[in-house]
């Protein structure tokens, strides 16, 4: 232990924490300007070592990314053994380590956590990590490795991966040689698993037309190109995937006027888009854990098919397959949404699909926690981040069910293959892309038919910069502001003036900003309501 203490003190001196900085582990870990993250990366390594030892040497993941943020930002988050987000109680420990003011106080916190959490220092700690394509990545990796070495950690650098690929690897490593084995723990294993499942579900089906995928000039383009090599060609019935915005090696282009966040917030295609009417288009975000679809209608209007539309499409398809397989009474299917979900989507799920809906605060960890309470939990945020989780009971039911007809056999095989195609560890844009494509092929739908399932209430999402996001406290699954006092009453008064009006404001989990969402009967009214609520937020945040 003395050796580790000395190593941590000596190494920490190379990564001093600025006295005027306070770091916060938010929805997606630590995320801010890359040039102030060096000490955070060193300390995150210590947190990962402690977490691994606490879990008897299970492998912990560290992902270096700032997702949809601008190129000058970066971030880091920890991944727990089953590929899920870090347990909430450990966010506090990571934050405490990150904010230790001196090398000595950092060591004191590290050793105190060892004691109170009853961590055995002699247990081998195991960590794997990867990064996206940001220019700041390699330097931050150096700080991370210094921390891993100081804490005596076994580590593996997986270089450049999408965020979901790292989550996949963590889960594969920790389940290898167990009844819950998730897959081959390699990047190639990831592609082969998705491709094999895709081929099974597409048996006897054929994709129509191409899908053009905007990769946000990030890591998703590199990895989608690799995935395509494992898929059947269009001539063999596979989907034709056209990759655009794929300048991953020009970091300044990352997320610039492209990507899922741009399309969702701007409600328009990337300016570089060259597709014609009714062509299927999709956009990934910078680390490929979100996806949204969209198309230009025959009257030249933009139509967004966001996370709500993906969730409803998926839930409908799985529900139909369960009925066809004779399993409808054995699988409880539910959908989990956040306050950002369009009101029309919630009504469609409950009234047309007859499925239960649960609303949670924003953040995958909240949605995932609610989704696992169903046999089949479909969860997507409106921004396109989501997946489907199958319970142990559901997997057993699928494995043991004896089909009574060829139609049942076909449906059950599709369901089994879906559990392989879907990355159940976390939202995965590449997996979700194939999921949408197989469903559209089965339904013989184009984007227009998909869009016609229900009509979104016009909406607008606005970002408001504030000096301190922590002043804004939301309750009721983030649908109401509790603080600053009086602000919610002002929002309520504005909402009451609009037909089908709904609006809320919540602090961003990743930056000093408040996100304002508004719905109203017309596009103009939604824009107007969002603008007025944003003005209220701006004034109250000063």
XYZ file of C-alpha atoms in Angstrom:
542
model
C 0.000 0.000 0.000
C 2.880 2.352 0.826
C 4.185 1.895 -2.716
C 0.807 2.823 -4.214
C 0.517 5.869 -1.926
C 3.925 7.112 -3.005
C 3.127 6.452 -6.687
C -0.164 8.378 -6.483
C 1.476 11.359 -4.751
C 4.359 11.529 -7.226
C 2.161 11.084 -10.313
C -0.517 13.505 -9.080
C 2.086 16.287 -8.872
C 2.266 16.186 -12.701
C -1.493 16.782 -12.988
C -2.367 19.627 -10.588
C -5.967 20.716 -10.223
C -6.631 24.411 -10.951
C -7.759 26.108 -7.735
C -10.615 27.935 -9.471
C -12.201 24.876 -11.098
C -14.983 22.648 -9.797
C -15.764 19.504 -11.775
C -19.088 17.677 -11.775
C -19.881 14.119 -12.843
C -23.054 14.693 -14.860
C -25.367 12.707 -17.116
C -22.442 11.668 -19.315
C -19.549 11.760 -16.856
C -17.165 14.722 -16.735
C -17.444 16.939 -19.805
C -16.059 20.418 -20.480
C -13.283 22.212 -22.398
C -10.493 19.726 -23.106
C -7.729 22.075 -21.956
C -8.868 21.915 -18.305
C -9.488 18.163 -18.094
C -5.958 16.830 -17.527
C -6.261 16.458 -13.694
C -9.740 14.967 -14.054
C -8.444 12.154 -16.269
C -5.716 11.291 -13.769
C -8.273 11.105 -10.963
C -10.869 9.193 -12.981
C -8.235 6.491 -13.389
C -8.028 6.226 -9.593
C -11.827 5.973 -9.353
C -11.826 3.193 -11.968
C -9.161 1.254 -10.065
C -11.168 1.511 -6.840
C -14.372 0.463 -8.607
C -12.722 -2.587 -10.179
C -11.200 -3.694 -6.861
C -14.521 -3.176 -5.082
C -16.057 -5.574 -7.626
C -13.332 -8.197 -7.124
C -11.352 -7.318 -10.210
C -14.173 -7.113 -12.749
C -13.239 -4.995 -15.757
C -14.358 -1.350 -15.719
C -14.555 0.728 -18.902
C -13.450 4.321 -19.437
C -14.749 6.164 -22.507
C -13.119 9.405 -23.641
C -15.633 11.456 -25.625
C -17.752 14.591 -25.570
C -20.354 13.121 -27.929
C -22.280 15.915 -29.691
C -20.288 18.757 -28.080
C -18.008 20.991 -30.169
C -14.489 19.789 -31.117
C -12.714 21.815 -28.413
C -14.577 19.927 -25.650
C -13.850 16.468 -24.328
C -15.096 14.235 -21.567
C -14.705 10.976 -19.717
C -17.138 8.502 -18.202
C -16.926 5.183 -16.391
C -18.674 2.019 -17.550
C -19.768 -0.664 -15.075
C -19.220 -4.425 -15.647
C -22.421 -5.195 -17.565
C -21.788 -2.295 -19.936
C -24.151 -0.036 -18.014
C -23.551 3.467 -16.668
C -21.567 3.862 -13.449
C -23.624 3.149 -10.329
C -25.050 6.482 -9.105
C -23.444 6.347 -5.650
C -20.018 6.172 -7.297
C -20.613 9.405 -9.203
C -20.216 11.137 -5.833
C -16.873 9.394 -5.191
C -15.585 10.259 -8.675
C -16.607 13.889 -8.173
C -14.908 14.003 -4.769
C -11.652 12.652 -6.208
C -11.799 15.064 -9.152
C -12.138 18.072 -6.854
C -9.463 17.234 -4.273
C -7.556 20.550 -3.992
C -4.067 19.092 -3.398
C -2.063 15.916 -4.062
C -2.149 15.098 -0.350
C -5.927 15.558 -0.076
C -6.386 13.405 -3.179
C -4.438 10.562 -1.549
C -6.389 11.038 1.678
C -9.720 10.721 -0.181
C -8.450 7.681 -2.130
C -7.382 5.894 1.062
C -10.569 6.896 2.918
C -12.698 5.439 0.105
C -10.654 2.238 0.289
C -11.465 2.028 3.996
C -15.159 2.949 4.038
C -15.925 0.822 0.967
C -13.885 -2.098 2.356
C -11.786 -2.341 -0.782
C -8.893 -4.799 -0.707
C -5.815 -3.092 -2.210
C -4.249 -6.414 -3.184
C -7.129 -7.312 -5.558
C -6.053 -6.879 -9.199
C -7.771 -3.897 -10.834
C -8.700 -4.199 -14.526
C -9.649 -1.359 -16.855
C -10.139 -0.952 -20.599
C -10.522 2.385 -22.336
C -11.096 3.928 -25.753
C -11.598 7.374 -27.255
C -13.328 9.172 -30.091
C -11.517 11.150 -32.804
C -11.052 14.457 -30.955
C -7.647 16.099 -31.281
C -7.290 16.360 -27.495
C -7.703 12.604 -26.989
C -4.062 11.406 -27.025
C -2.866 13.964 -24.441
C -5.747 13.120 -22.119
C -4.995 9.418 -22.531
C -1.496 10.147 -21.177
C -2.983 11.633 -17.992
C -5.329 8.660 -17.688
C -2.505 6.135 -18.067
C -0.464 7.963 -15.414
C -3.350 7.450 -12.999
C -3.861 3.803 -13.937
C -0.169 3.063 -13.437
C -0.057 4.927 -10.123
C -2.959 2.829 -8.822
C -1.320 -0.413 -10.007
C -4.027 -1.162 -12.574
C -3.971 -3.668 -15.427
C -5.205 -1.737 -18.451
C -5.836 -2.099 -22.170
C -5.983 0.769 -24.652
C -8.548 0.013 -27.368
C -7.621 3.163 -29.295
C -10.504 4.654 -31.305
C -13.986 3.154 -30.845
C -17.579 4.322 -30.685
C -18.927 4.671 -27.160
C -21.313 1.686 -27.591
C -18.447 -0.503 -28.826
C -16.584 0.098 -25.564
C -19.726 -0.715 -23.556
C -20.060 -3.906 -25.618
C -16.449 -4.938 -24.914
C -16.831 -4.363 -21.169
C -19.926 -6.564 -21.039
C -18.318 -9.275 -23.186
C -15.185 -9.425 -21.042
C -17.132 -9.681 -17.777
C -19.586 -12.326 -19.032
C -17.098 -14.529 -20.885
C -17.391 -18.219 -19.897
C -20.626 -17.592 -17.969
C -24.257 -18.479 -18.839
C -24.722 -14.784 -19.745
C -21.911 -14.642 -22.320
C -22.629 -11.612 -24.486
C -20.256 -12.023 -27.413
C -16.678 -12.131 -28.591
C -14.795 -9.332 -26.741
C -13.212 -7.764 -29.821
C -14.168 -5.047 -32.282
C -14.475 -7.701 -35.007
C -16.686 -9.759 -32.689
C -19.003 -6.759 -32.424
C -19.388 -6.478 -36.213
C -19.852 -10.228 -36.649
C -22.531 -10.427 -33.955
C -24.595 -7.603 -35.481
C -24.146 -8.903 -39.041
C -25.159 -12.475 -38.163
C -28.314 -11.264 -36.393
C -29.151 -8.911 -39.269
C -28.912 -11.781 -41.782
C -31.213 -13.982 -39.681
C -33.909 -11.324 -39.386
C -33.647 -10.413 -43.080
C -34.125 -14.009 -44.233
C -36.692 -13.873 -47.033
C -36.814 -10.071 -46.903
C -35.231 -7.376 -49.048
C -34.389 -3.754 -48.352
C -35.739 -1.172 -50.757
C -33.684 1.894 -51.619
C -30.613 3.272 -49.892
C -30.203 4.933 -46.510
C -27.848 7.933 -46.424
C -26.082 8.174 -43.076
C -24.577 11.466 -41.862
C -21.786 10.440 -39.465
C -21.150 13.882 -37.898
C -17.511 13.696 -39.101
C -16.863 11.488 -36.090
C -15.874 7.978 -35.140
C -19.235 6.549 -36.290
C -18.289 6.892 -39.959
C -15.089 4.896 -39.520
C -16.858 2.092 -37.701
C -19.967 2.032 -39.907
C -17.673 1.529 -42.910
C -16.199 -1.514 -41.130
C -19.638 -2.866 -40.234
C -20.797 -2.596 -43.863
C -18.015 -5.016 -44.874
C -19.728 -7.729 -42.798
C -23.279 -7.125 -44.117
C -24.880 -8.669 -47.215
C -24.636 -6.435 -50.279
C -27.722 -4.768 -51.799
C -27.571 -7.405 -54.570
C -27.880 -10.054 -51.825
C -30.908 -8.320 -50.298
C -29.014 -6.183 -47.808
C -29.450 -2.470 -47.294
C -27.397 0.008 -49.311
C -25.710 2.342 -46.825
C -24.322 5.618 -48.171
C -21.915 7.226 -45.703
C -21.602 11.044 -45.729
C -19.955 13.605 -43.401
C -17.157 11.162 -42.760
C -14.132 13.486 -42.342
C -13.164 11.929 -39.022
C -9.520 12.929 -39.411
C -10.381 16.615 -39.594
C -11.293 17.148 -35.927
C -12.455 20.716 -36.462
C -15.357 19.379 -38.574
C -16.741 17.162 -35.784
C -20.467 17.891 -35.245
C -20.157 21.099 -37.313
C -23.494 21.686 -39.059
C -24.173 17.962 -39.087
C -24.972 15.079 -36.782
C -28.009 13.978 -34.789
C -28.023 16.937 -32.392
C -27.883 19.461 -35.262
C -30.761 17.773 -37.101
C -32.901 17.413 -33.967
C -32.434 20.960 -32.684
C -32.385 22.763 -36.053
C -35.242 20.673 -37.498
C -33.528 20.495 -40.877
C -31.039 18.303 -42.747
C -27.316 19.121 -42.635
C -26.568 21.881 -45.204
C -24.354 19.388 -47.052
C -27.320 17.062 -47.684
C -27.942 16.315 -51.362
C -30.748 13.742 -51.136
C -34.015 13.957 -53.032
C -37.631 13.705 -51.852
C -38.655 10.611 -49.843
C -35.040 9.341 -49.548
C -34.258 7.708 -46.192
C -31.670 9.650 -44.206
C -30.151 9.168 -40.760
C -27.715 11.176 -38.634
C -25.424 9.841 -35.903
C -23.851 11.958 -33.176
C -20.121 12.391 -32.566
C -19.566 9.144 -30.655
C -22.319 7.119 -32.396
C -24.583 6.434 -29.448
C -27.568 8.293 -30.910
C -29.393 8.254 -34.216
C -32.306 10.125 -35.750
C -33.941 9.538 -39.130
C -35.533 12.118 -41.419
C -36.659 12.735 -44.997
C -37.856 15.481 -47.296
C -41.533 15.048 -48.182
C -42.881 15.351 -51.730
C -43.947 18.933 -50.914
C -40.315 19.684 -49.923
C -41.024 19.840 -46.178
C -38.606 18.383 -43.633
C -39.892 15.404 -41.622
C -37.998 14.268 -38.529
C -38.176 10.640 -37.353
C -36.582 11.007 -33.938
C -36.145 8.754 -30.898
C -39.895 8.811 -30.243
C -40.586 7.497 -33.742
C -37.866 4.840 -33.386
C -39.315 3.745 -30.034
C -42.855 3.437 -31.386
C -41.671 1.602 -34.523
C -39.663 -0.834 -32.395
C -42.349 -1.420 -29.770
C -44.954 -2.012 -32.476
C -42.714 -4.525 -34.279
C -41.780 -6.453 -31.138
C -45.414 -6.482 -30.003
C -46.546 -7.890 -33.369
C -43.794 -10.542 -33.309
C -44.761 -11.582 -29.763
C -48.363 -12.078 -30.900
C -47.288 -14.005 -34.010
C -45.008 -16.211 -31.895
C -47.773 -16.991 -29.404
C -45.932 -15.177 -26.607
C -48.099 -12.077 -26.147
C -49.343 -13.248 -22.737
C -45.844 -14.167 -21.524
C -43.952 -10.970 -22.390
C -44.777 -7.680 -20.681
C -43.620 -5.024 -23.142
C -43.272 -1.413 -21.993
C -41.896 1.887 -23.293
C -39.834 4.349 -21.253
C -39.675 8.022 -22.249
C -38.548 11.371 -20.846
C -40.330 14.714 -20.687
C -38.850 15.487 -24.118
C -41.045 12.816 -25.721
C -43.649 14.336 -28.024
C -47.143 14.210 -26.553
C -48.449 12.510 -29.695
C -45.985 9.635 -29.323
C -47.132 8.946 -25.767
C -50.773 8.932 -26.855
C -49.973 6.587 -29.779
C -48.180 4.099 -27.523
C -50.909 3.998 -24.887
C -53.973 4.214 -27.145
C -52.959 2.545 -30.431
C -50.305 0.073 -29.293
C -51.981 -0.481 -25.896
C -48.612 -0.530 -24.136
C -47.672 1.076 -20.816
C -45.442 4.176 -20.773
C -43.166 5.251 -17.907
C -41.667 8.769 -17.776
C -38.260 9.242 -16.121
C -35.731 12.067 -15.746
C -33.372 12.613 -18.687
C -30.313 10.378 -18.822
C -29.801 6.814 -19.959
C -29.217 5.543 -16.432
C -32.779 6.593 -15.471
C -34.398 5.126 -18.572
C -32.422 1.881 -18.330
C -33.387 1.426 -14.676
C -37.082 1.750 -15.553
C -36.816 -0.410 -18.696
C -35.397 -3.452 -16.889
C -38.633 -3.698 -14.876
C -40.386 -4.943 -18.040
C -39.810 -8.280 -19.793
C -39.060 -6.212 -22.883
C -38.256 -2.579 -22.125
C -38.012 -0.178 -25.062
C -36.371 3.100 -24.139
C -35.421 6.015 -26.324
C -34.874 9.661 -25.601
C -36.313 11.987 -28.235
C -32.717 12.871 -29.199
C -32.287 9.355 -30.603
C -30.393 7.739 -27.727
C -31.906 4.418 -26.730
C -32.134 0.664 -26.974
C -34.211 -2.354 -25.936
C -33.511 -4.580 -22.931
C -34.762 -8.140 -22.521
C -35.119 -9.585 -19.018
C -33.727 -12.980 -18.029
C -37.306 -14.277 -17.930
C -37.914 -12.999 -21.470
C -34.728 -14.622 -22.768
C -35.725 -17.927 -21.136
C -39.212 -17.711 -22.635
C -37.744 -17.087 -26.095
C -35.261 -19.938 -25.749
C -37.759 -22.521 -24.490
C -40.877 -21.638 -26.506
C -42.012 -24.415 -28.840
C -43.617 -22.971 -32.001
C -46.900 -24.530 -33.102
C -46.690 -23.486 -36.754
C -44.190 -22.263 -39.368
C -45.443 -18.694 -38.802
C -44.757 -18.978 -35.086
C -41.330 -20.473 -35.789
C -40.442 -17.553 -38.059
C -41.605 -14.979 -35.475
C -39.740 -16.633 -32.608
C -36.544 -16.792 -34.653
C -36.876 -13.073 -35.436
C -37.307 -12.270 -31.748
C -34.290 -14.364 -30.812
C -32.195 -12.638 -33.476
C -33.378 -9.219 -32.268
C -31.836 -9.929 -28.855
C -28.511 -10.299 -30.699
C -28.928 -7.375 -33.108
C -29.807 -4.913 -30.347
C -26.924 -3.683 -28.168
C -28.653 -4.139 -24.813
C -25.753 -2.578 -22.901
C -26.441 0.953 -24.117
C -27.954 3.042 -26.926
C -25.976 2.264 -30.076
C -26.468 4.187 -33.314
C -25.034 1.432 -35.541
C -27.150 -1.289 -33.928
C -30.234 0.962 -33.963
C -29.627 1.784 -37.645
C -29.821 -1.918 -38.530
C -32.810 -2.359 -36.203
C -34.794 0.342 -38.031
C -33.758 -1.020 -41.426
C -34.900 -4.592 -40.675
C -38.246 -3.344 -39.341
C -38.870 -1.196 -42.419
C -37.951 -4.173 -44.635
C -40.411 -6.433 -42.766
C -43.182 -3.860 -42.967
C -42.233 -2.896 -46.572
C -42.407 0.725 -45.443
C -40.589 3.815 -46.603
C -40.065 6.827 -44.354
C -43.424 8.343 -45.311
C -45.393 5.282 -44.180
C -43.412 5.218 -40.935
C -44.032 8.926 -40.350
C -47.771 8.533 -40.902
C -48.232 6.313 -37.810
C -48.903 9.497 -35.825
C -48.395 13.238 -36.276
C -46.045 15.045 -33.919
C -47.338 18.084 -32.089
C -45.132 20.936 -33.393
C -42.235 21.460 -30.991
C -39.045 23.416 -30.464
C -35.960 22.753 -28.338
C -33.886 25.797 -27.332
C -30.533 25.967 -25.533
C -30.072 28.863 -23.100
C -26.578 29.583 -21.758
C -26.510 30.410 -18.030
C -23.670 31.236 -15.606
C -24.565 28.341 -13.266
C -26.825 25.456 -14.333
C -26.977 24.189 -10.729
C -29.365 27.017 -9.825
C -32.075 25.207 -11.801
C -33.626 22.296 -9.894
C -36.277 20.197 -11.664
C -38.758 17.704 -10.154
C -41.532 15.402 -11.435
C -39.290 13.617 -13.982
C -37.875 17.067 -14.840
C -41.241 18.398 -15.972
C -41.381 21.205 -13.375
C -38.806 23.658 -11.996
C -38.638 23.802 -8.208
C -35.862 26.399 -8.243
C -35.369 29.279 -8.900
C -38.565 30.021 -6.998
C -41.405 31.481 -9.039
C -40.033 30.529 -12.456
C -42.377 27.557 -12.920
C -45.383 29.768 -12.264
C -44.207 32.122 -15.030
C -43.815 29.139 -17.394
C -47.295 27.854 -16.484
C -48.800 31.267 -17.250
C -47.162 31.314 -20.679
C -48.217 27.717 -21.495
C -51.866 28.467 -20.640
C -52.032 30.937 -23.527
C -51.366 28.332 -26.224
C -53.549 25.589 -27.656
C -51.966 22.169 -26.890
C -49.274 24.109 -25.063
C -46.633 22.278 -23.026
C -43.200 23.485 -21.964
C -40.509 22.747 -19.414
C -36.949 23.813 -18.637
C -34.170 21.631 -17.218
C -30.488 22.129 -16.576
C -28.184 20.368 -19.018
C -26.275 17.442 -17.557
C -23.189 18.245 -19.605
C -22.723 22.032 -19.846
C -23.706 25.366 -18.241
C -26.942 25.655 -20.152
C -30.662 25.137 -19.641
C -32.674 23.324 -22.285
C -36.171 24.645 -22.959
C -38.696 22.386 -24.694
C -42.047 23.628 -25.977
C -45.036 22.131 -27.824
C -48.042 23.932 -29.285
C -50.713 23.469 -31.941
C -48.727 25.169 -34.731
C -45.048 25.527 -35.594
C -45.179 29.296 -35.107
C -46.805 28.969 -31.689
C -44.280 26.321 -30.586
C -41.419 28.629 -31.629
C -43.045 31.571 -29.880
C -43.672 29.646 -26.646
C -40.108 28.299 -26.617
C -38.711 31.800 -27.171
C -40.766 33.302 -24.340
C -39.908 30.518 -21.863
C -36.229 30.840 -22.858
C -36.435 34.560 -22.058
C -37.838 33.778 -18.598
C -35.026 31.269 -17.998
C -32.376 33.733 -19.223
C -33.555 36.433 -16.804
C -33.851 34.070 -13.846
C -30.365 32.671 -14.457
C -28.573 36.015 -14.265
